[in-house]
Amino acid sequence: KGQRGAEWLSEIGKNLTFSVLCGFKWNEISLFTVNVIVALSIVKGLKKFTDLNFKIKWPNDILAENKKIAGVLIENSFKGQHEIQTIIGIGINVNQGNFDLLPQASSLFLLANKDFDKDALLAEIVNELKSNLEAVKLQGEDCFWNEYHKILYKKDKVSTFEDLQNKRFVGKISEVTREGKLAVTSTANQDNPLMPNAEVRGTPILAIAVWEHAYYLHYQNKRNEYLTAIFNVIDWNVVNIKYETAIRKI
């Protein structure tokens, strides 16, 4: 079973499909942080066995080399006033070799060109999940969200999206909010994310003037030389501090 009733098709004996039952106090962890921790646990578990390039695609897919290899379905139910019971369903394409009708899907076997021990994968992922669900109670949620955004698929890349009215538009994924919503920055014409009309405001880290009036007196039309000179005098430690401050706000 997939999200919104979609089906997860799996060859018998080739893949992993399993569920994990967890319980939380309502004030221990926010609901979508569970999704974040599950996705990270899968990726960290898989990385113990392969060096494939993994990404998390909002809201519930795991990609390897831009192909879907895993999906997550989480169902929550409230038990009393303070307890939440969560069923985490996970499907991973491990050793399946045929995806003729699913061109966007693949498996660890096809991408890494080797068979994988499903039992070992299962044990590692469950151990990662258990460890991370305990760690979040002590460390807080921010560190998990920071890791999540680092491997969020197409973050900060220009892409085409579709709104609730089925209208397509171009924008960039800026973040996933703590409520689990995808925040997309889209500006019209020549506007940029620093302007007041941006749907999601950006944070300036480094700015360089490239209009001719900024460099023509000394460099005429030699913009490359001007930029090289600028890069040689930039205090990159200050830029890094601005960057680290900005990502902590995500």
PDB file of C-alpha atoms in Angstrom:
ATOM      1  CA  LYS A   1       0.000   0.000   0.000  1.00  0.00           C
ATOM      2  CA  GLY A   2       1.317   3.446  -0.933  1.00  0.00           C
ATOM      3  CA  GLN A   3       0.305   6.997  -0.156  1.00  0.00           C
ATOM      4  CA  ARG A   4      -3.296   7.998  -0.984  1.00  0.00           C
ATOM      5  CA  GLY A   5      -4.178   4.432  -1.982  1.00  0.00           C
ATOM      6  CA  ALA A   6      -1.391   3.922  -4.510  1.00  0.00           C
ATOM      7  CA  GLU A   7      -0.019   0.402  -4.800  1.00  0.00           C
ATOM      8  CA  TRP A   8       3.526  -0.759  -4.077  1.00  0.00           C
ATOM      9  CA  LEU A   9       4.365  -3.610  -6.461  1.00  0.00           C
ATOM     10  CA  SER A  10       7.098  -5.996  -5.323  1.00  0.00           C
ATOM     11  CA  GLU A  11       8.564  -9.217  -6.698  1.00  0.00           C
ATOM     12  CA  ILE A  12       8.214 -12.064  -4.215  1.00  0.00           C
ATOM     13  CA  GLY A  13      11.359 -12.560  -2.145  1.00  0.00           C
ATOM     14  CA  LYS A  14      13.288  -9.736  -3.793  1.00  0.00           C
ATOM     15  CA  ASN A  15      12.498  -6.678  -1.680  1.00  0.00           C
ATOM     16  CA  LEU A  16      11.791  -5.429   1.830  1.00  0.00           C
ATOM     17  CA  THR A  17       8.279  -4.456   2.903  1.00  0.00           C
ATOM     18  CA  PHE A  18       7.786  -4.096   6.632  1.00  0.00           C
ATOM     19  CA  SER A  19       6.084  -2.053   9.344  1.00  0.00           C
ATOM     20  CA  VAL A  20       7.314  -0.699  12.666  1.00  0.00           C
ATOM     21  CA  LEU A  21       5.005   0.198  15.567  1.00  0.00           C
ATOM     22  CA  CYS A  22       6.056   3.120  17.779  1.00  0.00           C
ATOM     23  CA  GLY A  23       4.483   5.089  20.579  1.00  0.00           C
ATOM     24  CA  PHE A  24       5.130   8.682  21.656  1.00  0.00           C
ATOM     25  CA  LYS A  25       3.935  11.253  24.104  1.00  0.00           C
ATOM     26  CA  TRP A  26       2.357  14.100  22.166  1.00  0.00           C
ATOM     27  CA  ASN A  27       4.942  16.609  23.464  1.00  0.00           C
ATOM     28  CA  GLU A  28       8.025  14.431  22.796  1.00  0.00           C
ATOM     29  CA  ILE A  29       8.221  14.902  19.030  1.00  0.00           C
ATOM     30  CA  SER A  30       6.288  16.753  16.321  1.00  0.00           C
ATOM     31  CA  LEU A  31       4.470  14.528  13.853  1.00  0.00           C
ATOM     32  CA  PHE A  32       6.391  15.351  10.673  1.00  0.00           C
ATOM     33  CA  THR A  33       9.693  15.050  12.506  1.00  0.00           C
ATOM     34  CA  VAL A  34       8.871  11.335  12.656  1.00  0.00           C
ATOM     35  CA  ASN A  35       8.817  11.346   8.829  1.00  0.00           C
ATOM     36  CA  VAL A  36      12.157  13.154   8.809  1.00  0.00           C
ATOM     37  CA  ILE A  37      13.771  10.649  11.185  1.00  0.00           C
ATOM     38  CA  VAL A  38      12.382   7.646   9.298  1.00  0.00           C
ATOM     39  CA  ALA A  39      13.731   8.922   5.960  1.00  0.00           C
ATOM     40  CA  LEU A  40      17.147   9.700   7.460  1.00  0.00           C
ATOM     41  CA  SER A  41      17.280   6.299   9.166  1.00  0.00           C
ATOM     42  CA  ILE A  42      16.643   4.535   5.863  1.00  0.00           C
ATOM     43  CA  VAL A  43      19.336   6.549   4.081  1.00  0.00           C
ATOM     44  CA  LYS A  44      21.889   6.096   6.878  1.00  0.00           C
ATOM     45  CA  GLY A  45      21.131   2.383   7.044  1.00  0.00           C
ATOM     46  CA  LEU A  46      21.522   1.918   3.295  1.00  0.00           C
ATOM     47  CA  LYS A  47      24.774   3.886   3.232  1.00  0.00           C
ATOM     48  CA  LYS A  48      26.335   1.180   5.407  1.00  0.00           C
ATOM     49  CA  PHE A  49      26.066  -1.145   2.390  1.00  0.00           C
ATOM     50  CA  THR A  50      26.546   1.077  -0.681  1.00  0.00           C
ATOM     51  CA  ASP A  51      27.958   4.442  -1.734  1.00  0.00           C
ATOM     52  CA  LEU A  52      25.032   5.300  -4.027  1.00  0.00           C
ATOM     53  CA  ASN A  53      23.897   8.927  -4.005  1.00  0.00           C
ATOM     54  CA  PHE A  54      20.709   9.036  -1.920  1.00  0.00           C
ATOM     55  CA  LYS A  55      18.169  11.862  -1.755  1.00  0.00           C
ATOM     56  CA  ILE A  56      14.901  12.312   0.114  1.00  0.00           C
ATOM     57  CA  LYS A  57      12.016  13.388  -2.114  1.00  0.00           C
ATOM     58  CA  TRP A  58       9.177  15.135  -0.314  1.00  0.00           C
ATOM     59  CA  PRO A  59       6.956  13.846   1.115  1.00  0.00           C
ATOM     60  CA  ASN A  60       7.777  10.142   1.403  1.00  0.00           C
ATOM     61  CA  ASP A  61      10.200   8.777  -1.223  1.00  0.00           C
ATOM     62  CA  ILE A  62      13.852   7.770  -1.085  1.00  0.00           C
ATOM     63  CA  LEU A  63      15.833   8.153  -4.303  1.00  0.00           C
ATOM     64  CA  ALA A  64      19.151   6.616  -5.308  1.00  0.00           C
ATOM     65  CA  GLU A  65      20.870   8.116  -8.350  1.00  0.00           C
ATOM     66  CA  ASN A  66      17.568   9.983  -9.017  1.00  0.00           C
ATOM     67  CA  LYS A  67      15.569   6.747  -9.166  1.00  0.00           C
ATOM     68  CA  LYS A  68      12.914   5.806  -6.611  1.00  0.00           C
ATOM     69  CA  ILE A  69      14.085   2.856  -4.540  1.00  0.00           C
ATOM     70  CA  ALA A  70      12.007   3.244  -1.364  1.00  0.00           C
ATOM     71  CA  GLY A  71       8.773   4.678  -0.033  1.00  0.00           C
ATOM     72  CA  VAL A  72       7.367   5.421   3.408  1.00  0.00           C
ATOM     73  CA  LEU A  73       3.793   5.509   4.677  1.00  0.00           C
ATOM     74  CA  ILE A  74       3.133   6.701   8.224  1.00  0.00           C
ATOM     75  CA  GLU A  75      -0.230   6.469   9.967  1.00  0.00           C
ATOM     76  CA  ASN A  76      -0.857   8.089  13.349  1.00  0.00           C
ATOM     77  CA  SER A  77      -3.646   7.442  15.823  1.00  0.00           C
ATOM     78  CA  PHE A  78      -4.237   9.174  19.144  1.00  0.00           C
ATOM     79  CA  LYS A  79      -4.521   6.973  22.220  1.00  0.00           C
ATOM     80  CA  GLY A  80      -5.965   9.047  25.018  1.00  0.00           C
ATOM     81  CA  GLN A  81      -5.046  12.686  25.548  1.00  0.00           C
ATOM     82  CA  HIS A  82      -1.257  12.396  25.576  1.00  0.00           C
ATOM     83  CA  GLU A  83      -0.182   9.347  23.571  1.00  0.00           C
ATOM     84  CA  ILE A  84       0.277   8.885  19.838  1.00  0.00           C
ATOM     85  CA  GLN A  85       0.571   5.443  18.240  1.00  0.00           C
ATOM     86  CA  THR A  86       2.449   5.428  14.948  1.00  0.00           C
ATOM     87  CA  ILE A  87       2.645   2.687  12.326  1.00  0.00           C
ATOM     88  CA  ILE A  88       5.608   3.194   9.996  1.00  0.00           C
ATOM     89  CA  GLY A  89       5.327   1.287   6.721  1.00  0.00           C
ATOM     90  CA  ILE A  90       8.510   0.992   4.638  1.00  0.00           C
ATOM     91  CA  GLY A  91       9.061  -0.536   1.203  1.00  0.00           C
ATOM     92  CA  ILE A  92      12.541  -0.844  -0.324  1.00  0.00           C
ATOM     93  CA  ASN A  93      13.419  -2.175  -3.772  1.00  0.00           C
ATOM     94  CA  VAL A  94      16.407  -4.352  -2.941  1.00  0.00           C
ATOM     95  CA  ASN A  95      17.126  -7.135  -5.454  1.00  0.00           C
ATOM     96  CA  GLN A  96      14.316  -6.676  -7.979  1.00  0.00           C
ATOM     97  CA  GLY A  97      15.582  -6.623 -11.561  1.00  0.00           C
ATOM     98  CA  ASN A  98      12.548  -5.604 -13.639  1.00  0.00           C
ATOM     99  CA  PHE A  99      10.730  -2.245 -13.654  1.00  0.00           C
ATOM    100  CA  ASP A 100       9.472  -2.168 -17.248  1.00  0.00           C
ATOM    101  CA  LEU A 101       6.218  -0.396 -16.346  1.00  0.00           C
ATOM    102  CA  LEU A 102       7.832   1.959 -13.808  1.00  0.00           C
ATOM    103  CA  PRO A 103      10.567   3.957 -15.594  1.00  0.00           C
ATOM    104  CA  GLN A 104      11.226   6.194 -12.570  1.00  0.00           C
ATOM    105  CA  ALA A 105      11.794   3.234 -10.238  1.00  0.00           C
ATOM    106  CA  SER A 106      14.856   1.084  -9.692  1.00  0.00           C
ATOM    107  CA  SER A 107      16.502  -1.128  -7.063  1.00  0.00           C
ATOM    108  CA  LEU A 108      19.728  -1.322  -5.120  1.00  0.00           C
ATOM    109  CA  PHE A 109      20.616  -4.379  -7.203  1.00  0.00           C
ATOM    110  CA  LEU A 110      20.275  -2.576 -10.534  1.00  0.00           C
ATOM    111  CA  LEU A 111      22.038   0.590  -9.404  1.00  0.00           C
ATOM    112  CA  ALA A 112      24.929  -1.015  -7.515  1.00  0.00           C
ATOM    113  CA  ASN A 113      25.190  -4.094  -9.761  1.00  0.00           C
ATOM    114  CA  LYS A 114      25.221  -6.545  -6.867  1.00  0.00           C
ATOM    115  CA  ASP A 115      22.874  -8.530  -4.633  1.00  0.00           C
ATOM    116  CA  PHE A 116      22.114  -7.319  -1.113  1.00  0.00           C
ATOM    117  CA  ASP A 117      21.402  -9.244   2.085  1.00  0.00           C
ATOM    118  CA  LYS A 118      17.832  -8.229   2.926  1.00  0.00           C
ATOM    119  CA  ASP A 119      18.053  -9.398   6.552  1.00  0.00           C
ATOM    120  CA  ALA A 120      21.179  -7.323   7.144  1.00  0.00           C
ATOM    121  CA  LEU A 121      19.551  -4.266   5.546  1.00  0.00           C
ATOM    122  CA  LEU A 122      16.440  -4.676   7.669  1.00  0.00           C
ATOM    123  CA  ALA A 123      18.420  -5.007  10.902  1.00  0.00           C
ATOM    124  CA  GLU A 124      20.547  -1.943  10.151  1.00  0.00           C
ATOM    125  CA  ILE A 125      17.605   0.280   9.225  1.00  0.00           C
ATOM    126  CA  VAL A 126      15.574  -0.738  12.277  1.00  0.00           C
ATOM    127  CA  ASN A 127      18.600  -0.134  14.512  1.00  0.00           C
ATOM    128  CA  GLU A 128      19.107   3.317  12.985  1.00  0.00           C
ATOM    129  CA  LEU A 129      15.439   4.122  13.463  1.00  0.00           C
ATOM    130  CA  LYS A 130      15.419   2.993  17.068  1.00  0.00           C
ATOM    131  CA  SER A 131      18.608   4.923  17.844  1.00  0.00           C
ATOM    132  CA  ASN A 132      17.394   8.137  16.189  1.00  0.00           C
ATOM    133  CA  LEU A 133      13.987   8.045  17.884  1.00  0.00           C
ATOM    134  CA  GLU A 134      15.766   7.824  21.222  1.00  0.00           C
ATOM    135  CA  ALA A 135      18.331  10.485  20.288  1.00  0.00           C
ATOM    136  CA  VAL A 136      15.710  13.077  19.317  1.00  0.00           C
ATOM    137  CA  LYS A 137      14.430  13.102  22.895  1.00  0.00           C
ATOM    138  CA  LEU A 138      17.880  14.164  24.112  1.00  0.00           C
ATOM    139  CA  GLN A 139      19.257  16.184  21.188  1.00  0.00           C
ATOM    140  CA  GLY A 140      16.093  17.883  20.006  1.00  0.00           C
ATOM    141  CA  GLU A 141      14.727  18.013  16.485  1.00  0.00           C
ATOM    142  CA  ASP A 142      16.897  20.697  14.840  1.00  0.00           C
ATOM    143  CA  CYS A 143      19.889  18.487  14.027  1.00  0.00           C
ATOM    144  CA  PHE A 144      17.650  15.982  12.224  1.00  0.00           C
ATOM    145  CA  TRP A 145      15.945  18.728  10.231  1.00  0.00           C
ATOM    146  CA  ASN A 146      19.320  20.152   9.197  1.00  0.00           C
ATOM    147  CA  GLU A 147      20.447  16.746   7.927  1.00  0.00           C
ATOM    148  CA  TYR A 148      17.114  16.267   6.152  1.00  0.00           C
ATOM    149  CA  HIS A 149      17.422  19.541   4.254  1.00  0.00           C
ATOM    150  CA  LYS A 150      20.983  18.725   3.183  1.00  0.00           C
ATOM    151  CA  ILE A 151      19.749  15.740   1.152  1.00  0.00           C
ATOM    152  CA  LEU A 152      16.303  17.057   0.187  1.00  0.00           C
ATOM    153  CA  TYR A 153      15.756  16.339  -3.521  1.00  0.00           C
ATOM    154  CA  LYS A 154      15.931  19.439  -5.775  1.00  0.00           C
ATOM    155  CA  LYS A 155      16.302  21.858  -2.876  1.00  0.00           C
ATOM    156  CA  ASP A 156      17.349  25.307  -4.191  1.00  0.00           C
ATOM    157  CA  LYS A 157      17.143  24.102  -7.794  1.00  0.00           C
ATOM    158  CA  VAL A 158      14.820  25.630 -10.371  1.00  0.00           C
ATOM    159  CA  SER A 159      12.018  23.145 -11.069  1.00  0.00           C
ATOM    160  CA  THR A 160       8.471  23.014 -12.385  1.00  0.00           C
ATOM    161  CA  PHE A 161       5.645  22.619  -9.872  1.00  0.00           C
ATOM    162  CA  GLU A 162       1.859  22.329  -9.962  1.00  0.00           C
ATOM    163  CA  ASP A 163      -0.431  24.168  -7.542  1.00  0.00           C
ATOM    164  CA  LEU A 164      -3.801  23.099  -6.143  1.00  0.00           C
ATOM    165  CA  GLN A 165      -5.527  24.524  -9.220  1.00  0.00           C
ATOM    166  CA  ASN A 166      -3.345  22.311 -11.449  1.00  0.00           C
ATOM    167  CA  LYS A 167      -1.480  25.349 -12.765  1.00  0.00           C
ATOM    168  CA  ARG A 168       2.196  24.861 -13.448  1.00  0.00           C
ATOM    169  CA  PHE A 169       4.802  27.366 -12.279  1.00  0.00           C
ATOM    170  CA  VAL A 170       8.562  27.581 -11.915  1.00  0.00           C
ATOM    171  CA  GLY A 171      10.218  27.914  -8.525  1.00  0.00           C
ATOM    172  CA  LYS A 172      12.755  26.572  -6.053  1.00  0.00           C
ATOM    173  CA  ILE A 173      12.224  24.389  -2.994  1.00  0.00           C
ATOM    174  CA  SER A 174      13.469  26.469  -0.065  1.00  0.00           C
ATOM    175  CA  GLU A 175      12.524  24.066   2.741  1.00  0.00           C
ATOM    176  CA  VAL A 176      10.001  21.673   4.209  1.00  0.00           C
ATOM    177  CA  THR A 177       8.203  23.363   7.085  1.00  0.00           C
ATOM    178  CA  ARG A 178       7.885  21.793  10.526  1.00  0.00           C
ATOM    179  CA  GLU A 179       4.239  21.108   9.619  1.00  0.00           C
ATOM    180  CA  GLY A 180       5.409  18.972   6.694  1.00  0.00           C
ATOM    181  CA  LYS A 181       4.539  21.425   3.920  1.00  0.00           C
ATOM    182  CA  LEU A 182       6.782  22.052   0.931  1.00  0.00           C
ATOM    183  CA  ALA A 183       7.854  25.711   0.791  1.00  0.00           C
ATOM    184  CA  VAL A 184       8.530  26.819  -2.787  1.00  0.00           C
ATOM    185  CA  THR A 185       9.956  30.225  -3.688  1.00  0.00           C
ATOM    186  CA  SER A 186       8.584  31.674  -6.905  1.00  0.00           C
ATOM    187  CA  THR A 187       9.101  35.255  -8.105  1.00  0.00           C
ATOM    188  CA  ALA A 188       7.833  36.964 -11.225  1.00  0.00           C
ATOM    189  CA  ASN A 189       9.850  38.628 -13.980  1.00  0.00           C
ATOM    190  CA  GLN A 190      13.295  39.763 -12.762  1.00  0.00           C
ATOM    191  CA  ASP A 191      12.437  39.689  -9.039  1.00  0.00           C
ATOM    192  CA  ASN A 192      14.585  37.729  -6.610  1.00  0.00           C
ATOM    193  CA  PRO A 193      14.012  36.004  -3.239  1.00  0.00           C
ATOM    194  CA  LEU A 194      15.402  39.009  -1.324  1.00  0.00           C
ATOM    195  CA  MET A 195      12.582  41.285  -2.463  1.00  0.00           C
ATOM    196  CA  PRO A 196       9.556  41.955  -0.218  1.00  0.00           C
ATOM    197  CA  ASN A 197       7.124  40.272  -2.635  1.00  0.00           C
ATOM    198  CA  ALA A 198       8.921  36.900  -2.493  1.00  0.00           C
ATOM    199  CA  GLU A 199       6.681  34.142  -1.114  1.00  0.00           C
ATOM    200  CA  VAL A 200       9.633  32.803   0.907  1.00  0.00           C
ATOM    201  CA  ARG A 201      12.268  35.392   1.784  1.00  0.00           C
ATOM    202  CA  GLY A 202      15.890  34.478   1.213  1.00  0.00           C
ATOM    203  CA  THR A 203      18.871  35.307   3.412  1.00  0.00           C
ATOM    204  CA  PRO A 204      21.777  37.187   1.754  1.00  0.00           C
ATOM    205  CA  ILE A 205      25.153  35.508   2.279  1.00  0.00           C
ATOM    206  CA  LEU A 206      27.358  37.064  -0.397  1.00  0.00           C
ATOM    207  CA  ALA A 207      26.541  39.798  -2.923  1.00  0.00           C
ATOM    208  CA  ILE A 208      28.684  41.080  -5.800  1.00  0.00           C
ATOM    209  CA  ALA A 209      27.724  44.003  -8.045  1.00  0.00           C
ATOM    210  CA  VAL A 210      28.136  43.036 -11.709  1.00  0.00           C
ATOM    211  CA  TRP A 211      26.591  46.068 -13.364  1.00  0.00           C
ATOM    212  CA  GLU A 212      29.136  47.821 -15.580  1.00  0.00           C
ATOM    213  CA  HIS A 213      29.245  50.917 -13.369  1.00  0.00           C
ATOM    214  CA  ALA A 214      30.783  48.762 -10.602  1.00  0.00           C
ATOM    215  CA  TYR A 215      33.904  47.822 -12.531  1.00  0.00           C
ATOM    216  CA  TYR A 216      34.148  49.669 -15.877  1.00  0.00           C
ATOM    217  CA  LEU A 217      36.503  52.419 -14.648  1.00  0.00           C
ATOM    218  CA  HIS A 218      39.287  49.921 -13.877  1.00  0.00           C
ATOM    219  CA  TYR A 219      38.322  46.831 -15.892  1.00  0.00           C
ATOM    220  CA  GLN A 220      36.284  48.149 -18.867  1.00  0.00           C
ATOM    221  CA  ASN A 221      34.543  45.063 -20.323  1.00  0.00           C
ATOM    222  CA  LYS A 222      36.812  42.534 -18.569  1.00  0.00           C
ATOM    223  CA  ARG A 223      34.209  41.236 -16.143  1.00  0.00           C
ATOM    224  CA  ASN A 224      36.036  37.948 -15.513  1.00  0.00           C
ATOM    225  CA  GLU A 225      39.133  39.804 -14.303  1.00  0.00           C
ATOM    226  CA  TYR A 226      36.965  41.971 -12.044  1.00  0.00           C
ATOM    227  CA  LEU A 227      35.285  38.924 -10.498  1.00  0.00           C
ATOM    228  CA  THR A 228      38.640  37.173 -10.003  1.00  0.00           C
ATOM    229  CA  ALA A 229      39.952  40.215  -8.168  1.00  0.00           C
ATOM    230  CA  ILE A 230      36.816  40.348  -5.993  1.00  0.00           C
ATOM    231  CA  PHE A 231      37.078  36.658  -5.091  1.00  0.00           C
ATOM    232  CA  ASN A 232      40.695  37.149  -4.035  1.00  0.00           C
ATOM    233  CA  VAL A 233      39.773  39.726  -1.381  1.00  0.00           C
ATOM    234  CA  ILE A 234      36.568  38.193  -0.004  1.00  0.00           C
ATOM    235  CA  ASP A 235      36.786  37.167   3.647  1.00  0.00           C
ATOM    236  CA  TRP A 236      35.464  33.622   3.259  1.00  0.00           C
ATOM    237  CA  ASN A 237      35.388  33.102   7.019  1.00  0.00           C
ATOM    238  CA  VAL A 238      32.753  35.824   7.276  1.00  0.00           C
ATOM    239  CA  VAL A 239      30.815  34.295   4.376  1.00  0.00           C
ATOM    240  CA  ASN A 240      30.901  30.905   6.099  1.00  0.00           C
ATOM    241  CA  ILE A 241      29.604  32.416   9.347  1.00  0.00           C
ATOM    242  CA  LYS A 242      26.710  34.009   7.431  1.00  0.00           C
ATOM    243  CA  TYR A 243      25.985  30.658   5.753  1.00  0.00           C
ATOM    244  CA  GLU A 244      26.004  28.684   9.016  1.00  0.00           C
ATOM    245  CA  THR A 245      23.733  31.312  10.620  1.00  0.00           C
ATOM    246  CA  ALA A 246      21.321  31.129   7.681  1.00  0.00           C
ATOM    247  CA  ILE A 247      20.973  27.330   7.625  1.00  0.00           C
ATOM    248  CA  ARG A 248      20.322  27.239  11.370  1.00  0.00           C
ATOM    249  CA  LYS A 249      17.164  29.241  10.690  1.00  0.00           C
ATOM    250  CA  ILE A 250      15.810  26.623   8.242  1.00  0.00           C
TER     251      ILE A 250
END
